[in-house]
Every structure is written in structure tokens, then in C-alpha cells.
Short mmCIF file of N, CA and C in Angstrom, two decimals:
data_model
loop_
_atom_site.label_atom_id
_atom_site.label_comp_id
_atom_site.label_asym_id
_atom_site.label_seq_id
_atom_site.Cartn_x
_atom_site.Cartn_y
_atom_site.Cartn_z
N UNK A 1 -56.96 -25.48 8.01
CA UNK A 1 -56.09 -24.66 8.86
C UNK A 1 -56.53 -23.62 9.21
N UNK A 2 -56.41 -22.59 9.34
CA UNK A 2 -56.80 -21.47 9.72
C UNK A 2 -55.66 -20.67 9.09
N UNK A 3 -56.00 -19.32 8.72
CA UNK A 3 -55.35 -18.60 7.86
C UNK A 3 -53.65 -18.30 9.33
N UNK A 4 -54.12 -18.55 10.54
CA UNK A 4 -52.78 -17.76 10.88
C UNK A 4 -51.73 -18.72 11.31
N UNK A 5 -52.47 -20.27 11.23
CA UNK A 5 -51.46 -21.28 10.91
C UNK A 5 -51.04 -21.32 9.94
N UNK A 6 -51.07 -21.07 9.02
CA UNK A 6 -50.74 -20.96 7.60
C UNK A 6 -49.78 -19.63 7.17
N UNK A 7 -50.39 -19.29 7.76
CA UNK A 7 -48.92 -17.91 8.30
C UNK A 7 -48.00 -17.63 9.09
N UNK A 8 -48.10 -18.73 9.80
CA UNK A 8 -47.29 -18.85 10.88
C UNK A 8 -46.10 -19.94 10.42
N UNK A 9 -46.40 -21.04 9.39
CA UNK A 9 -45.72 -21.92 8.85
C UNK A 9 -44.94 -20.82 7.65
N UNK A 10 -45.46 -20.42 7.32
CA UNK A 10 -44.58 -19.54 5.72
C UNK A 10 -44.12 -18.57 7.07
N UNK A 11 -43.90 -17.74 8.04
CA UNK A 11 -43.10 -17.57 8.43
C UNK A 11 -42.00 -18.02 9.16
N UNK A 12 -42.37 -19.68 9.29
CA UNK A 12 -41.52 -20.26 10.09
C UNK A 12 -40.58 -20.65 8.93
N UNK A 13 -41.82 -21.24 7.38
CA UNK A 13 -40.61 -21.49 6.23
C UNK A 13 -39.16 -20.39 6.02
N UNK A 14 -39.99 -19.22 5.77
CA UNK A 14 -39.19 -18.03 5.12
C UNK A 14 -37.47 -18.07 6.16
N UNK A 15 -37.98 -17.66 7.74
CA UNK A 15 -37.15 -17.81 8.61
C UNK A 15 -35.77 -18.61 8.79
N UNK A 16 -36.61 -19.82 8.11
CA UNK A 16 -35.32 -20.58 8.20
C UNK A 16 -34.27 -20.40 6.90
N UNK A 17 -35.22 -20.05 5.73
CA UNK A 17 -33.99 -20.30 5.04
C UNK A 17 -33.20 -18.76 4.81
N UNK A 18 -34.11 -17.96 6.61
CA UNK A 18 -33.14 -16.44 6.25
C UNK A 18 -31.70 -16.59 7.22
N UNK A 19 -31.99 -17.87 7.67
CA UNK A 19 -31.04 -18.35 8.97
C UNK A 19 -29.61 -19.44 8.35
N UNK A 20 -30.46 -20.65 7.22
CA UNK A 20 -29.63 -21.11 7.16
C UNK A 20 -28.61 -20.19 5.53
N UNK A 21 -29.35 -19.56 4.65
CA UNK A 21 -28.79 -18.61 3.61
C UNK A 21 -27.90 -17.56 4.55
N UNK A 22 -28.39 -17.73 5.57
CA UNK A 22 -26.76 -16.89 6.83
C UNK A 22 -25.97 -17.35 6.87
N UNK A 23 -26.14 -18.65 7.33
CA UNK A 23 -25.20 -19.36 8.01
C UNK A 23 -24.17 -19.71 6.81
N UNK A 24 -24.36 -20.03 5.71
CA UNK A 24 -24.15 -20.17 4.42
C UNK A 24 -23.20 -18.99 4.13
N UNK A 25 -23.22 -18.32 4.48
CA UNK A 25 -22.72 -16.81 4.12
C UNK A 25 -21.84 -17.03 5.44
N UNK A 26 -22.24 -16.81 6.37
CA UNK A 26 -20.96 -16.72 7.10
C UNK A 26 -19.84 -17.59 7.36
N UNK A 27 -19.92 -19.04 6.60
CA UNK A 27 -18.88 -20.27 6.41
C UNK A 27 -18.41 -19.70 4.97
N UNK A 28 -18.78 -19.17 4.30
CA UNK A 28 -17.39 -18.03 2.90
C UNK A 28 -16.94 -17.54 3.56
N UNK A 29 -17.53 -16.46 3.97
CA UNK A 29 -16.93 -15.25 4.50
C UNK A 29 -15.66 -15.52 5.52
N UNK A 30 -15.79 -16.81 6.34
CA UNK A 30 -14.80 -16.95 7.50
C UNK A 30 -13.85 -17.78 6.67
N UNK A 31 -14.44 -19.01 6.18
CA UNK A 31 -13.39 -19.60 5.51
C UNK A 31 -12.24 -18.86 4.23
N UNK A 32 -12.82 -17.28 3.66
CA UNK A 32 -11.99 -16.91 2.92
C UNK A 32 -11.33 -15.73 3.64
N UNK A 33 -11.51 -15.19 5.23
CA UNK A 33 -11.24 -14.72 5.05
C UNK A 33 -9.61 -15.86 6.30
N UNK A 34 -10.52 -17.03 6.56
CA UNK A 34 -8.91 -17.71 7.28
C UNK A 34 -7.99 -17.95 6.22
N UNK A 35 -8.74 -18.06 4.89
CA UNK A 35 -6.91 -18.98 3.46
C UNK A 35 -7.54 -17.84 3.35
N UNK A 36 -7.03 -16.43 3.09
CA UNK A 36 -7.11 -15.58 2.38
C UNK A 36 -6.31 -14.33 3.73
N UNK A 37 -6.34 -13.94 4.22
CA UNK A 37 -5.93 -13.55 5.44
C UNK A 37 -4.28 -13.16 5.50
N UNK A 38 -3.53 -13.63 5.31
CA UNK A 38 -2.23 -14.27 5.02
C UNK A 38 -1.32 -13.29 3.67
N UNK A 39 -2.45 -13.79 2.40
CA UNK A 39 -2.04 -13.57 1.65
C UNK A 39 -2.67 -12.02 1.24
N UNK A 40 -2.18 -10.84 1.86
CA UNK A 40 -3.13 -10.00 2.11
C UNK A 40 -1.75 -8.98 2.56
N UNK A 41 -1.41 -7.76 1.60
CA UNK A 41 -0.96 -6.79 2.36
C UNK A 41 -1.01 -5.72 1.44
N UNK A 42 -0.16 -5.07 1.88
CA UNK A 42 -0.76 -3.29 1.79
C UNK A 42 -0.05 -3.29 0.14
N UNK A 43 1.17 -3.96 -0.35
CA UNK A 43 2.26 -3.76 -1.25
C UNK A 43 0.73 -4.01 -2.70
N UNK A 44 -0.36 -5.25 -2.05
CA UNK A 44 -1.06 -6.23 -3.15
C UNK A 44 -2.12 -5.21 -3.18
N UNK A 45 -2.60 -4.03 -1.91
CA UNK A 45 -3.32 -3.40 -2.39
C UNK A 45 -2.95 -2.28 -3.06
N UNK A 46 -2.22 -2.03 -2.75
CA UNK A 46 -1.93 -0.32 -3.17
C UNK A 46 -1.20 -0.34 -4.38
N UNK A 47 0.05 -1.48 -5.06
CA UNK A 47 0.60 -1.48 -6.68
C UNK A 47 -0.70 -1.69 -7.82
N UNK A 48 -0.64 -1.61 -8.90
CA UNK A 48 -0.98 -1.78 -10.04
C UNK A 48 -0.26 -3.27 -10.29
N UNK A 49 -1.39 -3.66 -11.01
CA UNK A 49 -1.36 -5.42 -12.53
C UNK A 49 -0.77 -5.40 -12.63
N UNK A 50 1.03 -6.05 -12.80
CA UNK A 50 1.90 -6.39 -13.76
C UNK A 50 1.29 -7.57 -14.79
N UNK A 51 2.36 -7.70 -15.69
CA UNK A 51 1.99 -9.63 -15.94
C UNK A 51 1.17 -9.51 -16.45
N UNK A 52 0.26 -8.92 -17.65
CA UNK A 52 -1.15 -8.78 -17.48
C UNK A 52 -1.70 -9.32 -16.83
N UNK A 53 -1.97 -9.09 -16.02
CA UNK A 53 -3.11 -9.73 -14.56
C UNK A 53 -2.17 -10.42 -13.48
N UNK A 54 -1.28 -10.96 -13.82
CA UNK A 54 -0.77 -12.36 -13.20
C UNK A 54 -0.28 -11.90 -12.11
N UNK A 55 -0.06 -10.97 -11.68
CA UNK A 55 0.88 -10.41 -10.54
C UNK A 55 0.64 -9.18 -9.77
N UNK A 56 1.53 -8.49 -9.17
CA UNK A 56 1.32 -7.13 -9.17
C UNK A 56 -0.05 -7.15 -8.07
N UNK A 57 -0.45 -5.87 -8.41
CA UNK A 57 -2.05 -5.42 -7.46
C UNK A 57 -2.71 -5.45 -7.67
N UNK A 58 -3.64 -4.49 -6.93
CA UNK A 58 -5.21 -4.87 -7.78
C UNK A 58 -5.88 -2.94 -8.00
N UNK A 59 -5.04 -2.10 -7.32
CA UNK A 59 -5.31 -0.96 -6.62
C UNK A 59 -6.33 -0.32 -8.15
N UNK A 60 -6.48 -0.03 -9.10
CA UNK A 60 -6.80 0.49 -10.43
C UNK A 60 -8.46 -0.48 -10.40
N UNK A 61 -8.37 -1.97 -9.82
CA UNK A 61 -9.42 -2.41 -10.12
C UNK A 61 -9.99 -1.86 -8.84
N UNK A 62 -9.65 -2.17 -7.39
CA UNK A 62 -10.14 -1.12 -6.17
C UNK A 62 -10.91 0.43 -6.28
N UNK A 63 -10.30 0.63 -7.44
CA UNK A 63 -10.52 2.60 -7.38
C UNK A 63 -11.52 2.31 -8.22
N UNK A 64 -11.38 1.48 -9.52
CA UNK A 64 -13.09 1.16 -10.85
C UNK A 64 -13.69 1.05 -9.55
N UNK A 65 -14.10 -0.07 -8.80
CA UNK A 65 -15.36 -0.08 -8.66
C UNK A 65 -16.18 0.44 -6.96
N UNK A 66 -14.95 1.46 -6.79
CA UNK A 66 -15.25 2.44 -5.62
C UNK A 66 -15.79 3.12 -6.53
N UNK A 67 -15.50 4.05 -7.87
CA UNK A 67 -16.52 4.77 -8.87
C UNK A 67 -17.60 4.57 -9.13
N UNK A 68 -17.35 2.83 -9.81
CA UNK A 68 -18.92 2.96 -9.72
C UNK A 68 -20.10 2.05 -8.33
N UNK A 69 -19.56 2.51 -7.18
CA UNK A 69 -20.76 2.48 -6.44
C UNK A 69 -20.68 3.34 -5.93
N UNK A 70 -19.87 4.33 -6.40
CA UNK A 70 -20.38 5.95 -5.99
C UNK A 70 -21.24 6.39 -7.28
N UNK A 71 -21.35 5.85 -7.94
CA UNK A 71 -22.05 6.65 -9.93
C UNK A 71 -23.61 5.62 -9.26
N UNK A 72 -23.34 4.67 -8.54
CA UNK A 72 -24.65 3.50 -8.56
C UNK A 72 -25.84 4.51 -7.58
N UNK A 73 -24.75 4.75 -6.15
CA UNK A 73 -24.99 5.63 -5.06
C UNK A 73 -25.55 7.00 -5.53
N UNK A 74 -24.83 7.55 -6.30
CA UNK A 74 -25.62 8.54 -6.65
C UNK A 74 -26.65 8.42 -8.11
N UNK A 75 -27.34 7.60 -7.94
CA UNK A 75 -28.47 7.37 -8.94
C UNK A 75 -29.69 6.75 -7.85
N UNK A 76 -29.08 6.19 -7.47
CA UNK A 76 -30.10 5.29 -6.61
C UNK A 76 -30.64 6.14 -4.82
N UNK A 77 -29.67 6.97 -4.81
CA UNK A 77 -30.31 7.83 -3.87
C UNK A 77 -31.45 8.92 -3.87
N UNK A 78 -30.94 9.69 -5.04
CA UNK A 78 -31.80 10.40 -5.74
C UNK A 78 -33.57 10.11 -5.91
N UNK A 79 -33.50 8.76 -5.90
CA UNK A 79 -34.29 8.23 -6.74
C UNK A 79 -35.02 7.76 -5.69
N UNK A 80 -34.80 7.00 -4.42
CA UNK A 80 -34.96 6.09 -3.45
C UNK A 80 -36.02 7.43 -2.60
N UNK A 81 -35.24 8.60 -2.59
CA UNK A 81 -36.18 9.89 -1.64
C UNK A 81 -37.07 10.01 -2.38
N UNK A 82 -36.84 10.16 -3.88
CA UNK A 82 -37.87 10.87 -4.71
C UNK A 82 -39.24 9.55 -4.37
N UNK A 83 -38.85 8.42 -3.97
CA UNK A 83 -39.41 7.34 -4.24
C UNK A 83 -40.97 7.21 -3.20
N UNK A 84 -39.85 8.18 -1.95
CA UNK A 84 -41.23 8.13 -0.39
C UNK A 84 -41.48 8.98 -0.19
N UNK A 85 -41.00 9.79 -0.92
CA UNK A 85 -41.44 11.00 -0.70
C UNK A 85 -43.18 10.79 -0.81
#
């Protein structure tokens, strides 16, 4: 087998794995949206949890997740720009 055939073979294997993982992700995301969308409401998203997190909303959890994301972006963005220069 020549090197071009091996490259095409491995490229096909990698693209097949990417397609499979994308399909699995889309199936899981679709199921989550299909089954969970009816349970979402503005009050669930905007109020604080009650009863030790067993009821109520998820507002503080969403806020802390966004803050963690901002800190990670603040650290990664300058590092990425510095590495690209």
C-alpha cells in the first residue's frame, strides 16, 4: 500500500468517527430538548433553589457557571493571542 492510500484510509476512519460522534451528540441533544423543553419556565431559570436544591430554580447555578466561563475566557484569550504571535 502506498502512503496516499494509507492517508486516505486513516482520513476516512477519522471522518467516520467524527460523523458517528456528531450523530450521537445530536441524538442526545434532540432527546434532551424533546423531553426537557416542557419542564423549562422563566421561574425555573430565574429563582433560587429551595429545599436544599430539591425544588425551586437554578439562577445562582447559571450565574456561577457564567462567571467561571468568563474567568476561563479571560485567562485563555490573552494566552491564545500570545501563542499565535
